[in-house]
PDB file of C-alpha atoms in Angstrom:
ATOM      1  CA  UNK X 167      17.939   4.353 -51.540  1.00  0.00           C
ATOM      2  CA  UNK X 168      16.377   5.400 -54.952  1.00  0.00           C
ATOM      3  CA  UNK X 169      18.393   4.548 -58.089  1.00  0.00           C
ATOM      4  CA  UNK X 170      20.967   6.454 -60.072  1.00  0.00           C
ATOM      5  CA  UNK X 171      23.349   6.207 -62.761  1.00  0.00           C
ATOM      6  CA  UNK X 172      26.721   7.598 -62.970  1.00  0.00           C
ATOM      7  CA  UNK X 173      27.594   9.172 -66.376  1.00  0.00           C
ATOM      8  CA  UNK X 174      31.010  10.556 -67.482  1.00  0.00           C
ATOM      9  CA  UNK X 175      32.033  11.324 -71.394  1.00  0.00           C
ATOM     10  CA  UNK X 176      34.793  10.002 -74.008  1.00  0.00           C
ATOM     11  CA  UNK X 177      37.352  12.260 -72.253  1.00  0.00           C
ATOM     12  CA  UNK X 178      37.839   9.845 -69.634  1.00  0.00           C
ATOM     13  CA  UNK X 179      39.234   7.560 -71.933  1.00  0.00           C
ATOM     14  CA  UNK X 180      38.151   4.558 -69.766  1.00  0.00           C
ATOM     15  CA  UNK X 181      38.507   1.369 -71.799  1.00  0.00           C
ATOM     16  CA  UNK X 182      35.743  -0.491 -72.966  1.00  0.00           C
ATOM     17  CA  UNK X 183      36.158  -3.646 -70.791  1.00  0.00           C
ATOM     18  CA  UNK X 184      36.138  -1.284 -67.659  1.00  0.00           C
ATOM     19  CA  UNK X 185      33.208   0.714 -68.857  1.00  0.00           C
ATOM     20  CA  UNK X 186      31.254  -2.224 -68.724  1.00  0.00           C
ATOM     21  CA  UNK X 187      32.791  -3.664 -65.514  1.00  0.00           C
ATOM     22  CA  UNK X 188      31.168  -0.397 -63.784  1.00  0.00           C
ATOM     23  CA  UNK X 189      28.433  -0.114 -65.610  1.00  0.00           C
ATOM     24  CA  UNK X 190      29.166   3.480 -66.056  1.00  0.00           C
ATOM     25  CA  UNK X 191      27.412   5.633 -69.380  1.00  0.00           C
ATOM     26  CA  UNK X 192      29.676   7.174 -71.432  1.00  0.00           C
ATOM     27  CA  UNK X 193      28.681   9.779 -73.577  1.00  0.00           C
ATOM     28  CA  UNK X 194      30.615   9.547 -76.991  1.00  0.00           C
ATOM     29  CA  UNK X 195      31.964  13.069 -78.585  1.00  0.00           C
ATOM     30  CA  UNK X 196      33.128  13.782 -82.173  1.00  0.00           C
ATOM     31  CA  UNK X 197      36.567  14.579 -83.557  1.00  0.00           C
ATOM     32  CA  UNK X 198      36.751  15.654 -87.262  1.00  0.00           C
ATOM     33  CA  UNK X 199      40.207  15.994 -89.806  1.00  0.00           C
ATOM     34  CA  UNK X 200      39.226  18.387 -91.700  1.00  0.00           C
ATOM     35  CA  UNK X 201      35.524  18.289 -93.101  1.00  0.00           C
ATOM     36  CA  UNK X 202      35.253  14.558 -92.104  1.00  0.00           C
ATOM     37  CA  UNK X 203      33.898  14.132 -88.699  1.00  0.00           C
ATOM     38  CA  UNK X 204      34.104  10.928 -86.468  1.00  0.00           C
ATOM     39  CA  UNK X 205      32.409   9.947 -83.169  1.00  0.00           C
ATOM     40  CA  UNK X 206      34.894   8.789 -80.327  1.00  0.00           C
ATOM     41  CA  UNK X 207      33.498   5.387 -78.696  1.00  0.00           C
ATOM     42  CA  UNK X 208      35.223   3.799 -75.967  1.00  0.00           C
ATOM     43  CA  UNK X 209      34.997   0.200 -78.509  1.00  0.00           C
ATOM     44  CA  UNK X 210      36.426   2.452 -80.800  1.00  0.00           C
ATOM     45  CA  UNK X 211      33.685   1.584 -83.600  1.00  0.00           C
ATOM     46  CA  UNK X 212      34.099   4.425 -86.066  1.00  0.00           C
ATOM     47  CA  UNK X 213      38.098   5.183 -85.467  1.00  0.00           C
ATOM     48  CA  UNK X 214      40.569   2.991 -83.416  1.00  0.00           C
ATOM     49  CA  UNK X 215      43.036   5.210 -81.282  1.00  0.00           C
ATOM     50  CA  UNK X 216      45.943   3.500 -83.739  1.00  0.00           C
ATOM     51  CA  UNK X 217      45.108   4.821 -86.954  1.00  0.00           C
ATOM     52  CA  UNK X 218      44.148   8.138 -85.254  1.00  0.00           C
ATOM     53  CA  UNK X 219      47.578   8.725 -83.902  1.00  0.00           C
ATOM     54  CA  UNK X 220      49.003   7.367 -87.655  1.00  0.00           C
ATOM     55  CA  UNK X 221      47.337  10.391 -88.898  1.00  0.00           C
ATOM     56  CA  UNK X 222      48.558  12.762 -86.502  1.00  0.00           C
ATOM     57  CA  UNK X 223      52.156  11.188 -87.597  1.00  0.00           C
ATOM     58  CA  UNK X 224      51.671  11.963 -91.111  1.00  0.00           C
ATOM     59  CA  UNK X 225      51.165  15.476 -90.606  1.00  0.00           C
ATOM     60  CA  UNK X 226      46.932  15.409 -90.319  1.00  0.00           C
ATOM     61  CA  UNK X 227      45.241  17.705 -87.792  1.00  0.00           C
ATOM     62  CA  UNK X 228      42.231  17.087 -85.826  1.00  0.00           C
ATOM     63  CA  UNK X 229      39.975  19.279 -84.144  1.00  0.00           C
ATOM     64  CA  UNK X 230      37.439  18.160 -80.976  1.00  0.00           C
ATOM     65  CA  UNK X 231      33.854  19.646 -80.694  1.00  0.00           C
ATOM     66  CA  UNK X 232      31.980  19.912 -77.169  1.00  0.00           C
ATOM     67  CA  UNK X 233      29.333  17.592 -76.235  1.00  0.00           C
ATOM     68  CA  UNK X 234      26.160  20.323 -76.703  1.00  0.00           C
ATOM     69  CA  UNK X 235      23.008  20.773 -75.052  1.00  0.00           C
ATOM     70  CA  UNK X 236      21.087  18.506 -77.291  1.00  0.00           C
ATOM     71  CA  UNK X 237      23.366  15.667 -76.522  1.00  0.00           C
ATOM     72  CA  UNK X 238      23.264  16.228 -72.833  1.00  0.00           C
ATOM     73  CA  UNK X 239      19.527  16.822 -72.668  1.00  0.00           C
ATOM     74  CA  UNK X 240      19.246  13.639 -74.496  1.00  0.00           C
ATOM     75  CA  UNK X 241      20.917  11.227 -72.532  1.00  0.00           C
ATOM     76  CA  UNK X 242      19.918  12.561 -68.891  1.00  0.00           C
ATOM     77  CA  UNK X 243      16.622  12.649 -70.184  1.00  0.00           C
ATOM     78  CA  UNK X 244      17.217   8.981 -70.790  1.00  0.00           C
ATOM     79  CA  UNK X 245      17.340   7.968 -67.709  1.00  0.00           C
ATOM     80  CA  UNK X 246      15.090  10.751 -66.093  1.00  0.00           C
ATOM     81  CA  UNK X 247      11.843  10.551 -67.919  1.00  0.00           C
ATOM     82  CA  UNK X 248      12.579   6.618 -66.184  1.00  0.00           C
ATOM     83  CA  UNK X 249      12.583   7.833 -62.491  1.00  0.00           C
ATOM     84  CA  UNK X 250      16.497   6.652 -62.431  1.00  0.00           C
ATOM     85  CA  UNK X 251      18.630   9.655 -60.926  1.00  0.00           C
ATOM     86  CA  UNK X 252      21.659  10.744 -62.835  1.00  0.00           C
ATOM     87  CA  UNK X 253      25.543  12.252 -61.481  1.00  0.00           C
ATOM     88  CA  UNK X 254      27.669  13.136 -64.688  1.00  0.00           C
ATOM     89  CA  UNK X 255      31.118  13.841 -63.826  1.00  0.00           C
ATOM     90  CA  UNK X 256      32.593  15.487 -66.393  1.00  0.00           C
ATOM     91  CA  UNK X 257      35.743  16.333 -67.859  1.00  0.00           C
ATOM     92  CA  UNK X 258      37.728  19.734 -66.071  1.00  0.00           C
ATOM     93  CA  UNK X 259      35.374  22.598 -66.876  1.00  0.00           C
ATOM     94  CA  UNK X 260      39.187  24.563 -67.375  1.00  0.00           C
ATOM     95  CA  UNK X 261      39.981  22.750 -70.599  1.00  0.00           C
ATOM     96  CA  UNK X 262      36.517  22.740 -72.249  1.00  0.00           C
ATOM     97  CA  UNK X 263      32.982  24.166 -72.277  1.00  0.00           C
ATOM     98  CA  UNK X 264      31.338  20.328 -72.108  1.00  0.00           C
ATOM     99  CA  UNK X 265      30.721  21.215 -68.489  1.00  0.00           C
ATOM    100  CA  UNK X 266      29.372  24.211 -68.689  1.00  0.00           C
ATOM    101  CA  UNK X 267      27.126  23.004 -70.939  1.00  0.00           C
ATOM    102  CA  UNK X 268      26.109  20.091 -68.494  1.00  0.00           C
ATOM    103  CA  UNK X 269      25.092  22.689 -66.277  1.00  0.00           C
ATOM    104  CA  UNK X 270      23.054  24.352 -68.052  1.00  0.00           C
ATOM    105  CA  UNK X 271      20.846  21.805 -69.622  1.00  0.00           C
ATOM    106  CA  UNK X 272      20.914  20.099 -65.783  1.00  0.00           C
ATOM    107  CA  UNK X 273      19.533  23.985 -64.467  1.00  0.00           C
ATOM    108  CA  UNK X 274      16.912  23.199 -66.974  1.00  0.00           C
ATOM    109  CA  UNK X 275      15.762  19.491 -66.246  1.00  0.00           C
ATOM    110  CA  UNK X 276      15.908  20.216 -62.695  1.00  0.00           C
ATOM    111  CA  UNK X 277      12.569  22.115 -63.306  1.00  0.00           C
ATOM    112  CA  UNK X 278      11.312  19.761 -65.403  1.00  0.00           C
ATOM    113  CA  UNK X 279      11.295  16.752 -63.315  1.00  0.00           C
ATOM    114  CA  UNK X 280      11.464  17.955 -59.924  1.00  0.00           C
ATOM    115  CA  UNK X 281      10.883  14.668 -58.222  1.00  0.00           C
ATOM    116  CA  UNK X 282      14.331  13.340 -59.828  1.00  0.00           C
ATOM    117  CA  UNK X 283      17.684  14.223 -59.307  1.00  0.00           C
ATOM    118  CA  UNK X 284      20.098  15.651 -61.591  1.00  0.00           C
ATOM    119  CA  UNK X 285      24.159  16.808 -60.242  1.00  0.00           C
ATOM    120  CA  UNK X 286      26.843  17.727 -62.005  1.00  0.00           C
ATOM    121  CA  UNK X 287      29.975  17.559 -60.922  1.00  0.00           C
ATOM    122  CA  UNK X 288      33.532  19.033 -62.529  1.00  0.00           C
ATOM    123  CA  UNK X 289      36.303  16.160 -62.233  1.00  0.00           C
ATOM    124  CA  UNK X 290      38.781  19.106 -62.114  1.00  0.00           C
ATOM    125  CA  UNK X 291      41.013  16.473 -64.264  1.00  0.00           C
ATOM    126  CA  UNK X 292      41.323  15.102 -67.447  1.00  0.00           C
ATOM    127  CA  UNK X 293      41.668  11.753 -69.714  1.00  0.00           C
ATOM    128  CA  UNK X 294      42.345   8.793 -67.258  1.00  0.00           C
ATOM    129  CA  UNK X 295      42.438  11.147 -63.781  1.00  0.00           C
ATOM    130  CA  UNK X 296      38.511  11.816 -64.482  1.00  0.00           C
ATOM    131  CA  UNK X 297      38.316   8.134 -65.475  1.00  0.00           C
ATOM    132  CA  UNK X 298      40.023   6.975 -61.518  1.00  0.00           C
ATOM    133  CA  UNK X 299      37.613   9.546 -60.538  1.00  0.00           C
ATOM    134  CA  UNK X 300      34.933   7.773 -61.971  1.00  0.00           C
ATOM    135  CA  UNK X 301      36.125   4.590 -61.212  1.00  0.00           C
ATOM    136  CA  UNK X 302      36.281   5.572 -57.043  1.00  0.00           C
ATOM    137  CA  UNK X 303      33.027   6.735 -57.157  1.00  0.00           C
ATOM    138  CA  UNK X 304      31.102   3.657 -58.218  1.00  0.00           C
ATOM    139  CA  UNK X 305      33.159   1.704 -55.734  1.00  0.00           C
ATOM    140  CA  UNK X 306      31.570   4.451 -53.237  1.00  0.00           C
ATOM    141  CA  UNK X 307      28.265   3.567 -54.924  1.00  0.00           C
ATOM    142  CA  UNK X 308      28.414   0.082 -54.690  1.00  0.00           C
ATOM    143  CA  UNK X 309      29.352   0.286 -50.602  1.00  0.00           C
ATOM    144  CA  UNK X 310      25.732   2.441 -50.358  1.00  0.00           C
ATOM    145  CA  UNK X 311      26.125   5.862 -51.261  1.00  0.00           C
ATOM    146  CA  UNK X 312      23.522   8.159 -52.066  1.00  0.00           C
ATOM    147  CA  UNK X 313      23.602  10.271 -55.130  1.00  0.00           C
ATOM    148  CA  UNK X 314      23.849  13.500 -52.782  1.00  0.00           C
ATOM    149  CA  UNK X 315      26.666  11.821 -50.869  1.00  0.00           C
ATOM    150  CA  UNK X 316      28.496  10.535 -53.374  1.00  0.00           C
ATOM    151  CA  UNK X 317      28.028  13.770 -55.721  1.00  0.00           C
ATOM    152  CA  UNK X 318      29.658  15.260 -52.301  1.00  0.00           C
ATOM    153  CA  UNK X 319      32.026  13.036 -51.799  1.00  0.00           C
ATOM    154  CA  UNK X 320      33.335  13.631 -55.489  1.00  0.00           C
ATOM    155  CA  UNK X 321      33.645  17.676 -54.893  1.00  0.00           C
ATOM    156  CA  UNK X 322      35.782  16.501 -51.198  1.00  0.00           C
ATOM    157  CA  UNK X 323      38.431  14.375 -53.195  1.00  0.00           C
ATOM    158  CA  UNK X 324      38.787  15.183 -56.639  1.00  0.00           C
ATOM    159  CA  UNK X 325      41.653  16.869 -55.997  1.00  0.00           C
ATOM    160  CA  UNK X 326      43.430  13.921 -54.767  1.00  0.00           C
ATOM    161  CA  UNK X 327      43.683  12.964 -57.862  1.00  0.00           C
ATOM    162  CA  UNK X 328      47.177  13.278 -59.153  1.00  0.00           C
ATOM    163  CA  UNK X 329      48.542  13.597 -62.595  1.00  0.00           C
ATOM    164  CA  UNK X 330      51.526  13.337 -64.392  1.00  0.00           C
ATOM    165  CA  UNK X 331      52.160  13.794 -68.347  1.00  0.00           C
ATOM    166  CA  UNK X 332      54.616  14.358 -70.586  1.00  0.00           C
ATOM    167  CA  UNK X 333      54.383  14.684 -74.341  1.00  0.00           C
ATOM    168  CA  UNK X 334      57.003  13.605 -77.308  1.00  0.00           C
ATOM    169  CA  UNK X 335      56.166  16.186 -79.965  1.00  0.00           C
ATOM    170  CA  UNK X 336      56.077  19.809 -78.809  1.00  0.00           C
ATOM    171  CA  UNK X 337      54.139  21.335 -82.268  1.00  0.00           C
ATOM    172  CA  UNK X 338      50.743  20.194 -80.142  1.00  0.00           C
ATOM    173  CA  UNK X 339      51.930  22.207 -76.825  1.00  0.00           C
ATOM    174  CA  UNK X 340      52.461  24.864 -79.201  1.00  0.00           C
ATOM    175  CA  UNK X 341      49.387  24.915 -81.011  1.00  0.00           C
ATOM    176  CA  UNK X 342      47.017  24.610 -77.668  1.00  0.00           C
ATOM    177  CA  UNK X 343      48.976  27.989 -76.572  1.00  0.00           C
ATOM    178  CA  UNK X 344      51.547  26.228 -73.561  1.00  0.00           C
ATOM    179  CA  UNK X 345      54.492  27.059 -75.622  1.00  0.00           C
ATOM    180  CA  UNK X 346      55.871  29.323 -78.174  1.00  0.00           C
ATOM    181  CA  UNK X 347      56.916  28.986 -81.709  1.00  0.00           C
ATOM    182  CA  UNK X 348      60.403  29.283 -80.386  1.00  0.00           C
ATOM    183  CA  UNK X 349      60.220  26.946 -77.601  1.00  0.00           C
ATOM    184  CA  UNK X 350      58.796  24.446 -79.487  1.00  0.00           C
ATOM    185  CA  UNK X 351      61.718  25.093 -82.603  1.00  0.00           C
ATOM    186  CA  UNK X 352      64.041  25.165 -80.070  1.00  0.00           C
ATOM    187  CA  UNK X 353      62.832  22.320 -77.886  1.00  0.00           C
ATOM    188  CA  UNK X 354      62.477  20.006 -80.445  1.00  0.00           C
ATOM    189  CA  UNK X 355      65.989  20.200 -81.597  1.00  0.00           C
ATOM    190  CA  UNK X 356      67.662  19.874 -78.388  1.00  0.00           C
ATOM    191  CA  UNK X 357      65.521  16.825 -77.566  1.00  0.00           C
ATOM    192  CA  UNK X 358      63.934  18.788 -74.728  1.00  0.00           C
ATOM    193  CA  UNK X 359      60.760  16.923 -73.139  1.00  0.00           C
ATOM    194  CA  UNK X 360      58.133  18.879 -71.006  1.00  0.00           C
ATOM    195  CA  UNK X 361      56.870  18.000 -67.414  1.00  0.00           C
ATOM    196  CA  UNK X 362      52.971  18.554 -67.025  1.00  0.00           C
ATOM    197  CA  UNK X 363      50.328  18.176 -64.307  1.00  0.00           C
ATOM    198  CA  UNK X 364      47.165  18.705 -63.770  1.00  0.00           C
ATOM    199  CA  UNK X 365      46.443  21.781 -61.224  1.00  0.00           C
ATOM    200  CA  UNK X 366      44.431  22.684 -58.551  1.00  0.00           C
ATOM    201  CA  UNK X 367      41.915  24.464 -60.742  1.00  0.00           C
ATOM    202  CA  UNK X 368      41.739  21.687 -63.381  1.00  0.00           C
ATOM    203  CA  UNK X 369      44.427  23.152 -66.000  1.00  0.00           C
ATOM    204  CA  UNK X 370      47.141  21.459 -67.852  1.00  0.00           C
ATOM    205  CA  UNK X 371      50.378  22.658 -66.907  1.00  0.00           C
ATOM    206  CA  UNK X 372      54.263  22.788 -67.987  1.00  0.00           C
ATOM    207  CA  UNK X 373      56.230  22.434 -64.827  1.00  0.00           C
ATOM    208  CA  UNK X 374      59.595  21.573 -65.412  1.00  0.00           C
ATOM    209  CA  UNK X 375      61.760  20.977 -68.749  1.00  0.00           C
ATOM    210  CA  UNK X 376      64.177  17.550 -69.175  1.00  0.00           C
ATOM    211  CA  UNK X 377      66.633  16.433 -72.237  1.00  0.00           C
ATOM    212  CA  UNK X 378      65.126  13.345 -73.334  1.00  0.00           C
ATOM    213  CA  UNK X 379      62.767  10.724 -73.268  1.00  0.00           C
ATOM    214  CA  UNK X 380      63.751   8.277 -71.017  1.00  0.00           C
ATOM    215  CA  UNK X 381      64.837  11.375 -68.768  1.00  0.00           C
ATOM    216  CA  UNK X 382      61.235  12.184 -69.076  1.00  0.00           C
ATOM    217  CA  UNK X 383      59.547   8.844 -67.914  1.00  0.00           C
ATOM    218  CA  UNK X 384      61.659   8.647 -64.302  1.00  0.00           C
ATOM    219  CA  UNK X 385      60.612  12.236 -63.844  1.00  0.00           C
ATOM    220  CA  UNK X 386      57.005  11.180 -63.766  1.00  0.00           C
ATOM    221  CA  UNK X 387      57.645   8.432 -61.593  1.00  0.00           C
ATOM    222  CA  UNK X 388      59.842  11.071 -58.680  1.00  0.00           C
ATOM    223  CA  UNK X 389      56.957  13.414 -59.088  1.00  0.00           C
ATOM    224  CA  UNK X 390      54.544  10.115 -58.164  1.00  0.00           C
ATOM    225  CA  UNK X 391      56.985   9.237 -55.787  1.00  0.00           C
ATOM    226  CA  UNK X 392      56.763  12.753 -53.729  1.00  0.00           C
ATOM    227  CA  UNK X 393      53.082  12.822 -53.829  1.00  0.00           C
ATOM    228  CA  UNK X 394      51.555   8.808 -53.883  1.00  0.00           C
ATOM    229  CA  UNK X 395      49.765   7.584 -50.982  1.00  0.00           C
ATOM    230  CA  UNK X 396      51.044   4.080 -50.808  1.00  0.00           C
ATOM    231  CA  UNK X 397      47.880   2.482 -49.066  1.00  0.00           C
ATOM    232  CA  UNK X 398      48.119  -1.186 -50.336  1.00  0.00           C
ATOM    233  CA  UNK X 399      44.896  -0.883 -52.283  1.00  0.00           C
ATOM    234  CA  UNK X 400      45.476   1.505 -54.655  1.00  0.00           C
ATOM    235  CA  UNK X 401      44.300   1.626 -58.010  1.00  0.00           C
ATOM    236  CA  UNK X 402      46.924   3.267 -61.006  1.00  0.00           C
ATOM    237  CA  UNK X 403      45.786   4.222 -64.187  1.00  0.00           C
ATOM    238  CA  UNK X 404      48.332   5.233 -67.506  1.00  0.00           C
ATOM    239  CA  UNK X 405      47.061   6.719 -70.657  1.00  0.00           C
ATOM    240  CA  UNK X 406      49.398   6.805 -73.357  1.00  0.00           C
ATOM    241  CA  UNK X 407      49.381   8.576 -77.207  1.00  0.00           C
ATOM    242  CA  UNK X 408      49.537   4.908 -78.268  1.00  0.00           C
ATOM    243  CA  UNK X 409      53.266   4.510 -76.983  1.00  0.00           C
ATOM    244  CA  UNK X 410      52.855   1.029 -75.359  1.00  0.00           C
ATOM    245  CA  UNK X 411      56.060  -0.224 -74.718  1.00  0.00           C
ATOM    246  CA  UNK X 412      56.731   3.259 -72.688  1.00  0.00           C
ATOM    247  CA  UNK X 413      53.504   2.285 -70.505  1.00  0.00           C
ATOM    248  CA  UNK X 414      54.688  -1.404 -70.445  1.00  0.00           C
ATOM    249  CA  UNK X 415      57.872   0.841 -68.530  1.00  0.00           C
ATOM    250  CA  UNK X 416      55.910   3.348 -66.587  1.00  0.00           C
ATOM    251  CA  UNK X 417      53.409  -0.313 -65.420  1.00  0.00           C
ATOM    252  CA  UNK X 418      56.348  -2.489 -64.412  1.00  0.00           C
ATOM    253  CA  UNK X 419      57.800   0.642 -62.648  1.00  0.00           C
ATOM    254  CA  UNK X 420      55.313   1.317 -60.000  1.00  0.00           C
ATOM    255  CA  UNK X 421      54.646  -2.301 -59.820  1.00  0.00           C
ATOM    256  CA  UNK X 422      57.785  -3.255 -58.073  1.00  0.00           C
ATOM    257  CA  UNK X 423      57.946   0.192 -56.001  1.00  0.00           C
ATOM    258  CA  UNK X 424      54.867   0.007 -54.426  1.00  0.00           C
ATOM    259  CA  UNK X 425      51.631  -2.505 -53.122  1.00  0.00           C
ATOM    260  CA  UNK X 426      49.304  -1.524 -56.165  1.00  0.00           C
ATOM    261  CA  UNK X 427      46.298  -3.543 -56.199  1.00  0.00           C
ATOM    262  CA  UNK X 428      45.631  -2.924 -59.977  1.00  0.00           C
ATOM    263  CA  UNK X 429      47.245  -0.798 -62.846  1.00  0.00           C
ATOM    264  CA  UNK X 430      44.989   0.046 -65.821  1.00  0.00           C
ATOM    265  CA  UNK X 431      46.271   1.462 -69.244  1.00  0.00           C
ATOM    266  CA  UNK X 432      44.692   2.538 -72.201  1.00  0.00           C
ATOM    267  CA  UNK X 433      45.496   5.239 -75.022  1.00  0.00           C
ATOM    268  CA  UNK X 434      44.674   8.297 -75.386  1.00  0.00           C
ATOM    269  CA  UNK X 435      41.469   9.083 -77.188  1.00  0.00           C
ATOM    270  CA  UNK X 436      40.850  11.400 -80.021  1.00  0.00           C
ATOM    271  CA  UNK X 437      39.908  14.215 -77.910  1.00  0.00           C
ATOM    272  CA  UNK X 438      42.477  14.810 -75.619  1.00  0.00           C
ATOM    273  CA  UNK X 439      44.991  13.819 -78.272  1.00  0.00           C
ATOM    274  CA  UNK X 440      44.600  16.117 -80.477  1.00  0.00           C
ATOM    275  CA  UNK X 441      45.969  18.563 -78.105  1.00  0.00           C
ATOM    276  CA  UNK X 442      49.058  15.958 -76.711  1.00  0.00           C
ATOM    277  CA  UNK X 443      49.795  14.482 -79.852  1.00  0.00           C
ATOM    278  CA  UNK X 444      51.292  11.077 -80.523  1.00  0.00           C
ATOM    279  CA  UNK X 445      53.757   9.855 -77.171  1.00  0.00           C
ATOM    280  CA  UNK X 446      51.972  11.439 -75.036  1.00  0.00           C
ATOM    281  CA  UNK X 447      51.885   9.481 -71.552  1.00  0.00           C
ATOM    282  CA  UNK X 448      50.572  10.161 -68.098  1.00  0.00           C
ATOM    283  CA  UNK X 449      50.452   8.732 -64.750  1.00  0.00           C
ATOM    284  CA  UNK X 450      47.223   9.018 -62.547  1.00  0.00           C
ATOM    285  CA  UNK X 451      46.413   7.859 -59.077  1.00  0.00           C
ATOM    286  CA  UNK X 452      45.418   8.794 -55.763  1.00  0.00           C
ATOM    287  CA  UNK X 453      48.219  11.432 -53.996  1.00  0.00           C
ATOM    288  CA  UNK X 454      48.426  13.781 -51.334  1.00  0.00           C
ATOM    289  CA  UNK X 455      46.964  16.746 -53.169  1.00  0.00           C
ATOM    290  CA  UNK X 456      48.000  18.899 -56.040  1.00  0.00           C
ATOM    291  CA  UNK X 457      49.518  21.819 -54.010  1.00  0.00           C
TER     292      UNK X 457
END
């Protein structure tokens, strides 16, 4: 079985310990407020996900930028050019070009070094569902997988992976496009809190509206409820818009409903919160499909 590394990017907001305990590359991506721009670690070197969300609080507005070409043709390279075999799965290609633009720089290095192999795949998911994503597949890896079997494997049950969000501040639903000027005037003063999920086709989507926040945290956990495949080894991951004592809740929660063999949560990084804003929280794990 030839060698190969499994890459994924700063959108799967994996923390730092657990990007070392897989041994998984992450490529960073940039973030800027205003005409200062910032690179998105997971170790959080340039810009820790707490002052990030301050600024966001004070009224600052961030923008994200796409990993490009050059970046990806960089790091595959990498690894290519030293006969190890790369699978990048990426965050959904129906929130951002970054995976378009894996494709075509992989259509490219394909040619150029024909005895390796280069695959692509779209995690259909964002934030913490393309990090469990990630995380399964180097637990596949580890039992023996090839790259073309695993790279398989990943397009067969990516869409088992479930996800649940809500957000606290509607002006960033608004802003992305999933909700009016109105809605969000009107939402905000009647305390009304958004159900999202993730869809079949990789898009964030509202679902259902509740008054509240509490309200809004044991709606995510009926909507897990309906859909979780309680196994006995499953793994749970919450990403929060640096809200911890909600995902201290959401944690000790599933932990008493059901035979989780380990819960990881981490915030939200710059990229996808930008577009949730501060309080966002979601719930990922393995369901029964998103139909």
């Amino acid at each position: 079985m030839s060698q190969y590394q499994i890459i994924t990017d700063a959108c799967a907001d994996l923390p730092v310990k657990l990007v070392e305990e897989l041994g998984v590359h992450v490529i960073p991506m940039s973030f800027n407020f205003g005409e200062e721009s910032y690179t998105h670690y997971p170790d959080e070197r340039e810009y820790t996900a707490k002052d990030f969300f301050d600024r966001l609080r004070n009224g600052d507005m961030s923008t994200t930028n796409q990993i490009n070409q050059a970046e990806f043709t960089d790091v595959f390279e990498s690894y290519l050019q030293n006969g190890v075999d790369v699978l990048y799965i990426g965050f959904s290609s129906a929130l951002s070009g970054t995976y378009h633009n894996s494709v075509m720089v992989a259509e490219e290095l394909c040619k150029k070094y024909p005895e390796q192999t280069l695959l692509v795949a779209d995690s259909l998911t964002a934030t913490l569902g393309t990090g469990l994503l990630v995380y399964a597949a180097v637990q596949k890896q580890r039992e023996g997988m090839t790259i073309q079997e695993l790279y398989q494997w990943v397009q067969n049950e990516r869409l088992l992976v479930s996800g649940w969000f809500t957000v606290d501040d509607l002006h960033f639903l608004k802003r992305g496009g999933r909700l009016s000027g109105t809605a969000a005037l009107v939402g905000t003063m009647l305390g009304i809190k958004p159900i999202l999920r993730i869809t079949e086709d990789g898009k964030l989507v509202p679902m259902e509206k509740v008054r509240g926040r509490k309200q809004s945290l044991h709606i995510l956990l009926e909507h897990m409820e309906k859909t979780f495949r309680d196994t006995g080894d499953q793994v749970v991951f919450i990403v929060h818009g640096d809200c911890p004592d909600d995902a201290a809740y959401l944690k000790k929660e599933i932990k008493s409903r059901y035979h989780i063999k380990r819960i990881v949560t981490n915030n939200i990084g710059p990229i996808i919160g930008s577009h949730t804003g501060p309080g966002a929280i979601a719930i990922f794990y393995i369901g029964k499909g998103r139909n």
